[in-house]
Short mmCIF file of C-alpha atoms in Angstrom, two decimals:
data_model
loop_
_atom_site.label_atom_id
_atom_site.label_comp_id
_atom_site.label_asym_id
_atom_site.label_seq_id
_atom_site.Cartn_x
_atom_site.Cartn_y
_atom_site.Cartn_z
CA UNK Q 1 -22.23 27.08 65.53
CA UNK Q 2 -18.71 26.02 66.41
CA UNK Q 3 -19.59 22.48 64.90
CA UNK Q 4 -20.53 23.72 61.59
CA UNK Q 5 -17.51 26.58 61.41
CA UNK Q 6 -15.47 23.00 61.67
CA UNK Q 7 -17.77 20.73 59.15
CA UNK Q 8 -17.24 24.44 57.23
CA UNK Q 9 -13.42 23.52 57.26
CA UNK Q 10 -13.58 20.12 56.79
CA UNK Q 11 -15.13 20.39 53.80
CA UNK Q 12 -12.89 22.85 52.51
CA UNK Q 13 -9.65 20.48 53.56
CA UNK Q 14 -11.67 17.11 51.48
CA UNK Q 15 -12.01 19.78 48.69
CA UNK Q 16 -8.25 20.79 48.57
CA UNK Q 17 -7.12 16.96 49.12
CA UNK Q 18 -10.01 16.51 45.63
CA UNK Q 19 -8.08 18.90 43.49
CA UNK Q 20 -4.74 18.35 45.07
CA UNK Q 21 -4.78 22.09 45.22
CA UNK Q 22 -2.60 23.05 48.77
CA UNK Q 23 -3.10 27.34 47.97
CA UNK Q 24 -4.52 29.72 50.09
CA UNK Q 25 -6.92 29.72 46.82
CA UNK Q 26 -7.47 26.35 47.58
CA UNK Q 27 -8.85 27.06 51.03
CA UNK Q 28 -10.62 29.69 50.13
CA UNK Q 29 -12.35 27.78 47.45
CA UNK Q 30 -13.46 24.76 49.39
CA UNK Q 31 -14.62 26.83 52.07
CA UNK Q 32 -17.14 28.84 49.76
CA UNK Q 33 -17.93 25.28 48.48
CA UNK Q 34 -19.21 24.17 51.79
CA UNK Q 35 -20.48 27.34 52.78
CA UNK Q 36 -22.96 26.73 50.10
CA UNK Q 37 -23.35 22.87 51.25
CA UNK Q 38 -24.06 24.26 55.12
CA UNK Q 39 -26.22 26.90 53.59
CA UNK Q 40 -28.51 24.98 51.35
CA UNK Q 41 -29.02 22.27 54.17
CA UNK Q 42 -29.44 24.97 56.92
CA UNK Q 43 -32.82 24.33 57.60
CA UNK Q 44 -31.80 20.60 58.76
CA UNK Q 45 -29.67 22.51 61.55
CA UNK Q 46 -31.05 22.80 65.14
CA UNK Q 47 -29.57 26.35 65.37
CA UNK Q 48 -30.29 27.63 61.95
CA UNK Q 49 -27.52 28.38 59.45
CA UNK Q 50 -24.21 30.14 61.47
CA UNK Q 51 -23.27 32.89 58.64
CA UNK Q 52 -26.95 34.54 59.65
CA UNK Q 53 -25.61 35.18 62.88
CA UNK Q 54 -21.88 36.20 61.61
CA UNK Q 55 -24.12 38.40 59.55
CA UNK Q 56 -26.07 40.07 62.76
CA UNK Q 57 -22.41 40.56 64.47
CA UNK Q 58 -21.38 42.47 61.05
CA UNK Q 59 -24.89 44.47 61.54
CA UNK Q 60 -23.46 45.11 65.22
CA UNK Q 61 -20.22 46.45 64.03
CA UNK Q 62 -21.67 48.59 61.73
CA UNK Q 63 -23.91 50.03 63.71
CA UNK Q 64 -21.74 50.58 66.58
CA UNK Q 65 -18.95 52.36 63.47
CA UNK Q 66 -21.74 54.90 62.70
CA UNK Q 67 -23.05 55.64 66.76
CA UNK Q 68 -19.52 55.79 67.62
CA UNK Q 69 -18.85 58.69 64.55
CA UNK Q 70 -22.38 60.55 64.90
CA UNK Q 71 -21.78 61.00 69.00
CA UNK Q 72 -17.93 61.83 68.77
CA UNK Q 73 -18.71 64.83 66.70
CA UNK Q 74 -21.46 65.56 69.22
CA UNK Q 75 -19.04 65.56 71.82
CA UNK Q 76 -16.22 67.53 69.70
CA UNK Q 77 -19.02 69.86 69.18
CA UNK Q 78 -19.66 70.76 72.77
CA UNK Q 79 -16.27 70.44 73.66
CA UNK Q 80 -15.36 73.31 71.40
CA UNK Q 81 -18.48 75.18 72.02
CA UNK Q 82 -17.22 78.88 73.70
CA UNK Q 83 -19.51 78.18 76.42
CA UNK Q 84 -20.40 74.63 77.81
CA UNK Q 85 -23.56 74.93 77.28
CA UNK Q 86 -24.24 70.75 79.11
CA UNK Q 87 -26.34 68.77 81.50
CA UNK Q 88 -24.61 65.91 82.67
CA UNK Q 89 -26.26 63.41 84.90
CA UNK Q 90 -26.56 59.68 85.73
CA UNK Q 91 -29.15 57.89 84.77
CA UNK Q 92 -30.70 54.06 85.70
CA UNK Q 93 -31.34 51.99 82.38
CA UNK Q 94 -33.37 48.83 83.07
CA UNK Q 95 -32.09 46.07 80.24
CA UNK Q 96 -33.85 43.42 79.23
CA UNK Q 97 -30.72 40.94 78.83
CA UNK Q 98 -30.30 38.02 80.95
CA UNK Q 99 -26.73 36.85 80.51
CA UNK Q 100 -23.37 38.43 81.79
CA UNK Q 101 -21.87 37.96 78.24
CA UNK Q 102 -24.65 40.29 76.79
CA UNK Q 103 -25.33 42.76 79.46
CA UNK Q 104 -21.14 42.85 79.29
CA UNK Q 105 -21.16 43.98 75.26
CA UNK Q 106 -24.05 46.58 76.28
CA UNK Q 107 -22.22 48.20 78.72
CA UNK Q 108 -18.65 47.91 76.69
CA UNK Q 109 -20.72 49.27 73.82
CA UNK Q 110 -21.92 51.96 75.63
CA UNK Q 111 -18.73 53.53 77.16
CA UNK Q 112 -16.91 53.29 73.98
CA UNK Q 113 -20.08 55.17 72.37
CA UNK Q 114 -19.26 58.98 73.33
CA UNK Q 115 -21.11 60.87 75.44
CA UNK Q 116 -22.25 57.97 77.41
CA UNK Q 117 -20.14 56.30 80.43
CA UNK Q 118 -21.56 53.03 82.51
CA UNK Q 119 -20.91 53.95 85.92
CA UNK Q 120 -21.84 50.82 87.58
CA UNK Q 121 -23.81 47.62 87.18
CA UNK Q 122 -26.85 46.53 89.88
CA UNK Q 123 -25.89 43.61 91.69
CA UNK Q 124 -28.72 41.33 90.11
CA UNK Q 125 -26.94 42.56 86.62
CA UNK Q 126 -30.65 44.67 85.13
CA UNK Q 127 -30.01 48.11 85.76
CA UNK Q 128 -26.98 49.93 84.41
CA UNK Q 129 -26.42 53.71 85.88
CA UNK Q 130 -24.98 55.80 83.22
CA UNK Q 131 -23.17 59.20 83.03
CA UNK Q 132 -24.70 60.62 80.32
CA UNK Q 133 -22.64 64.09 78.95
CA UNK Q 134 -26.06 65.80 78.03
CA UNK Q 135 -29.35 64.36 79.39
CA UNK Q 136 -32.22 66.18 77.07
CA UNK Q 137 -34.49 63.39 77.73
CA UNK Q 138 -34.30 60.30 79.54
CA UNK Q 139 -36.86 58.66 77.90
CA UNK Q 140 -34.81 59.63 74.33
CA UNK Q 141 -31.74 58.12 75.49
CA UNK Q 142 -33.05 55.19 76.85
CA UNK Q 143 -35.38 54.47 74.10
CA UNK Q 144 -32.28 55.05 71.65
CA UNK Q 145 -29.81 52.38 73.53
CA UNK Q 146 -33.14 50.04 73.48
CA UNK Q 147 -33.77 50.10 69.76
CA UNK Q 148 -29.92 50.24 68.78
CA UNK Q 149 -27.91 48.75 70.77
CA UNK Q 150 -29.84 46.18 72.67
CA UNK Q 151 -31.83 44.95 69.72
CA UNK Q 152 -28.37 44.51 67.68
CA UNK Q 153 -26.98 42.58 70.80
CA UNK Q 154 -30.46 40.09 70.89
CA UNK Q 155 -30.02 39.01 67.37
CA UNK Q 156 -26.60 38.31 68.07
CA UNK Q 157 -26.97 36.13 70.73
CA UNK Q 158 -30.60 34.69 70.36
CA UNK U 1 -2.19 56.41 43.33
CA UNK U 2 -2.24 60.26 44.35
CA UNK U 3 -5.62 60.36 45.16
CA UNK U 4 -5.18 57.07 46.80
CA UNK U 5 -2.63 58.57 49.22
CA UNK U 6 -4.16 61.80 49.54
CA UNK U 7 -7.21 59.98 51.08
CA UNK U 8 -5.27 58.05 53.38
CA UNK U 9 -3.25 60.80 54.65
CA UNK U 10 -6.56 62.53 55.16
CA UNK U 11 -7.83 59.88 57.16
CA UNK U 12 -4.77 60.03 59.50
CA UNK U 13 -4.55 63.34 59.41
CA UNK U 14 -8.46 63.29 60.96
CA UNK U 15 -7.27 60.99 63.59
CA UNK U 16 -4.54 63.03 64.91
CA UNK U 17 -7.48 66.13 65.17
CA UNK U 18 -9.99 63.98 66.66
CA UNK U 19 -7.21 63.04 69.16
CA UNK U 20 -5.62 66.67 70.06
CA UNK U 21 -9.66 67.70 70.94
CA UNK U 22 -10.08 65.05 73.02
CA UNK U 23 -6.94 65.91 74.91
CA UNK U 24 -8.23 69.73 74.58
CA UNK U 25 -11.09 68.56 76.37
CA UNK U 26 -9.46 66.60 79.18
CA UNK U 27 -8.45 70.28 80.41
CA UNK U 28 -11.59 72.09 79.55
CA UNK U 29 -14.29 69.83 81.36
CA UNK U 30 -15.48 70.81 84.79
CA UNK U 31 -15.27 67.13 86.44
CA UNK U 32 -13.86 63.51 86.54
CA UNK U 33 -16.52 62.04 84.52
CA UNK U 34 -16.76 64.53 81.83
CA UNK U 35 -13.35 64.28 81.91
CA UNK U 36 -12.86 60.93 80.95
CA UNK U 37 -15.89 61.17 78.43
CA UNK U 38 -13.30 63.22 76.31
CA UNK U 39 -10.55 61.14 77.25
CA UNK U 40 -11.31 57.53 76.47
CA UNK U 41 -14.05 58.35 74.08
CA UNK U 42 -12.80 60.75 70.92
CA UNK U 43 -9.50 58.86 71.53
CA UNK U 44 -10.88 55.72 70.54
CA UNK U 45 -12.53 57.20 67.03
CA UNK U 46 -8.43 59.03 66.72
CA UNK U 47 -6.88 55.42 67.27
CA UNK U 48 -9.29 53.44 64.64
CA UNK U 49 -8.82 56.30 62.13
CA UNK U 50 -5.05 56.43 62.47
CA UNK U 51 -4.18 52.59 62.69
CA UNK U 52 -6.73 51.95 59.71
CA UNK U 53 -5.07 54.40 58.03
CA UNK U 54 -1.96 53.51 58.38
CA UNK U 55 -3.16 49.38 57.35
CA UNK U 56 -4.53 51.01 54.27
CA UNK U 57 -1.02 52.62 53.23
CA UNK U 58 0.74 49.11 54.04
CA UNK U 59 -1.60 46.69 52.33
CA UNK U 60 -1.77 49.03 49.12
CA UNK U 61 1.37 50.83 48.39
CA UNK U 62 4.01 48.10 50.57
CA UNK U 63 2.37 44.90 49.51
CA UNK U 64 2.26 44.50 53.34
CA UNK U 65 -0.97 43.11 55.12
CA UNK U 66 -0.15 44.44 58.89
CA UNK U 67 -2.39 42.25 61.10
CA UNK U 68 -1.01 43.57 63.95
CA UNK U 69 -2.65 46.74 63.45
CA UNK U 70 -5.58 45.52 63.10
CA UNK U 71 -4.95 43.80 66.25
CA UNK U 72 -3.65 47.11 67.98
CA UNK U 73 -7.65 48.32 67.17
CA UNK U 74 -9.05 45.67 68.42
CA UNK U 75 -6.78 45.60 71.65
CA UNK U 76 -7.80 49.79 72.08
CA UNK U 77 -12.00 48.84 72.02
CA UNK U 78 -11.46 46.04 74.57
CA UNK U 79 -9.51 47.41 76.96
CA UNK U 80 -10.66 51.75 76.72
CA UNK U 81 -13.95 50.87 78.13
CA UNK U 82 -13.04 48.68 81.04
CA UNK U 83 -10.60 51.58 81.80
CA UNK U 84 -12.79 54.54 81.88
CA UNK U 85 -15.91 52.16 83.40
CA UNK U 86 -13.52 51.60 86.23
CA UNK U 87 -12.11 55.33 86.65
CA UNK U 88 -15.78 56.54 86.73
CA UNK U 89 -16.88 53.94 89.16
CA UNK U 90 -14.05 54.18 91.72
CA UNK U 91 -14.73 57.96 91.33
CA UNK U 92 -18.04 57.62 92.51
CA UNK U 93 -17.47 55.05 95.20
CA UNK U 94 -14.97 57.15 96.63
CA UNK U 95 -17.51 60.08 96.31
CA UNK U 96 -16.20 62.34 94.16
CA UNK U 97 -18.57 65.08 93.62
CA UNK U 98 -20.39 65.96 90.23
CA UNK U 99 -20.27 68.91 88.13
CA UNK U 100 -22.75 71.79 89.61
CA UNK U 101 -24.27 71.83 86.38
CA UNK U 102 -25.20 67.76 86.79
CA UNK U 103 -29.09 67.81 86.64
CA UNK U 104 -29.84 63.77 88.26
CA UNK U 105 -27.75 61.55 90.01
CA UNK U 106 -29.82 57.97 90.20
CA UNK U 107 -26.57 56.06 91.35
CA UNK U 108 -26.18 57.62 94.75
CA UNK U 109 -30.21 57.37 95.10
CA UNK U 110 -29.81 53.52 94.45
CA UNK U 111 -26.54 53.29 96.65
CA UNK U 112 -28.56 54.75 99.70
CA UNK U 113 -31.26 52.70 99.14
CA UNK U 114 -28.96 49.25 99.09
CA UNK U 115 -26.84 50.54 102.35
CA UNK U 116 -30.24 51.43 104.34
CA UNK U 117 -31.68 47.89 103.33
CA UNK U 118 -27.96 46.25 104.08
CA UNK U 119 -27.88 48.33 107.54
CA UNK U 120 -31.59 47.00 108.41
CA UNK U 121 -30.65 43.39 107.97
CA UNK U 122 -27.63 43.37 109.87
CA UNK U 123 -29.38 45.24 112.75
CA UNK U 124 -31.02 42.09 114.61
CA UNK U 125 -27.92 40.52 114.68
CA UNK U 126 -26.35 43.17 116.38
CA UNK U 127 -28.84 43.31 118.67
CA UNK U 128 -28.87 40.34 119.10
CA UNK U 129 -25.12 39.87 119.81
CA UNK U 130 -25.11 42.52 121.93
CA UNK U 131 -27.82 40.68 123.86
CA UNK U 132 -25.97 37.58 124.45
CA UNK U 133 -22.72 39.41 125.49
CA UNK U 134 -24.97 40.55 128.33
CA UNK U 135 -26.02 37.31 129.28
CA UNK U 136 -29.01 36.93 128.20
CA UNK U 137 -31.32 34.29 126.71
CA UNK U 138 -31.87 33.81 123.46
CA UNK U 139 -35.51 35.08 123.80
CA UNK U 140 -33.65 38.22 124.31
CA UNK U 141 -32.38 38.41 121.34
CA UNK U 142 -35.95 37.60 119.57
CA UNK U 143 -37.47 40.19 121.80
CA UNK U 144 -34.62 42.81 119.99
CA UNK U 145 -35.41 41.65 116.70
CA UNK U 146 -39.02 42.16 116.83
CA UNK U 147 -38.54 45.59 118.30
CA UNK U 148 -36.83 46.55 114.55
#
């Protein structure tokens, strides 16, 4: 990925010596230019073309954005609520992801979601404990992180 | 241009309430980890709001494109999580106790699991230490293990 980003730019610096065009414009220009070179030859590339994966870490963003407004007003919500009306607890989440980077972004992702707070990592880096702010069902919340969070994270990385 | 700047004051405007209730619930939660749920949490969703509100008015009506705002955003979602991960797990280490209203606590489970399994390995080699400070051979010490 980091090879292409730099073909990506070399590309766009032949381009601007071409026109003898030294603008930001310029840049911009020749790096859409070989965007569309990388692109159409993308199948020739071990990895696969490198904006599909900038694309899955804009996916990521988004979907953390719209977690990270849905559970805040959750949490508002109970916070304000005359009587706390809660059932906090910690609860073990088994992961599927291997590396430290990834099981690292899960558990940043899922203390800055609301509502949820990783207590502590298992040595062997699988399970996550969690402080959840109200546990309806395990199985809900777990399943939830699983198809959100941890499937956003795969694409990203795999 | 007025509606414009009547959206962007909005916007900041909803990051300074998201930010008050979280610090409205620092003092209304029962317990350290509740706690910092409202403290680290809503305050993150007050920061991006007020900071990308406040990018918005630069880059549109100052001709100004702040990148160190942008900056100061990213800067709050590395380092908020790492903060509150840390305050919740020294809380627990240190055994802090949870609310009364907790309902499951698999941590402490898994913690007295791992100390029972680190206390039964280390056993034979106390034994057997304490076997050889008595003079003993090292059948002794053996003997000891296979009593555990």
């Amino acid at each position: 990925m980091a090879l292409q980003i730099l073909l990506n730019f070399l590309i766009a610096l032949v381009w601007m010596f071409l026109n003898n065009n030294w603008t930001t414009a310029g840049l911009i220009v020749g790096y859409i230019v070989g965007l569309v070179m990388i692109g159409l030859f993308g199948r020739f590339w071990p990895q696969g073309f490198y904006m599909k994966k900038v694309w899955a870490i804009v996916k990521l963003l988004v979907l953390f954005i719209k977690e990270l407004f849905k559970s805040s007003f959750t949490v508002i919500g109970q916070v304000l609520s005359p009587k706390l009306n809660i059932r906090p607890g910690i609860f073990a989440y088994t992961t599927e992801l291997k590396s430290d980077w990834e099981v690292t972004i899960l558990a940043n992702l899922i203390t800055l979601t609301p509502g949820t707070l990783t207590l502590d990592v298992s040595r062997e880096g699988s399970t996550l404990y969690i402080h959840a702010m109200d546990i309806g069902d395990v199985d809900k919340l777990c399943s939830d992180i699983r198809s959100t969070f941890e499937k956003a994270i795969l694409e990203v990385t795999r | 241009m007025m509606i414009g700047e009547l959206l962007i004051g909005l916007l900041v405007l909803f990051g300074a309430v998201v930010s008050a209730l979280s610090a409205y619930g620092l003092i209304r939660l029962p317990d350290v980890y509740l706690r910092s749920h409202a403290a680290t949490k809503s305050t993150t969703l007050g920061v991006l709001c007020i900071l990308s509100g406040a990018f918005l008015y630069f880059m549109f009506y100052l001709d100004h494109v702040s990148a160190k705002l942008l900056l100061g955003i990213v800067f709050v979602f590395i380092t908020a999580p790492v903060a509150g991960h840390l305050n919740g797990r020294a809380a627990h280490r240190t055994g802090v106790p949870l609310w009364k209203g907790s309902v499951r606590d698999d941590l402490s489970e898994a913690m007295r699991r791992e100390e029972q399994a680190r206390v039964q390995a280390q056993e034979p080699q106390i034994l057997r230490q304490n076997n050889s400070g008595k003079g003993q051979s090292d059948d002794g010490g053996n003997s000891g293990r296979t009593q555990v």
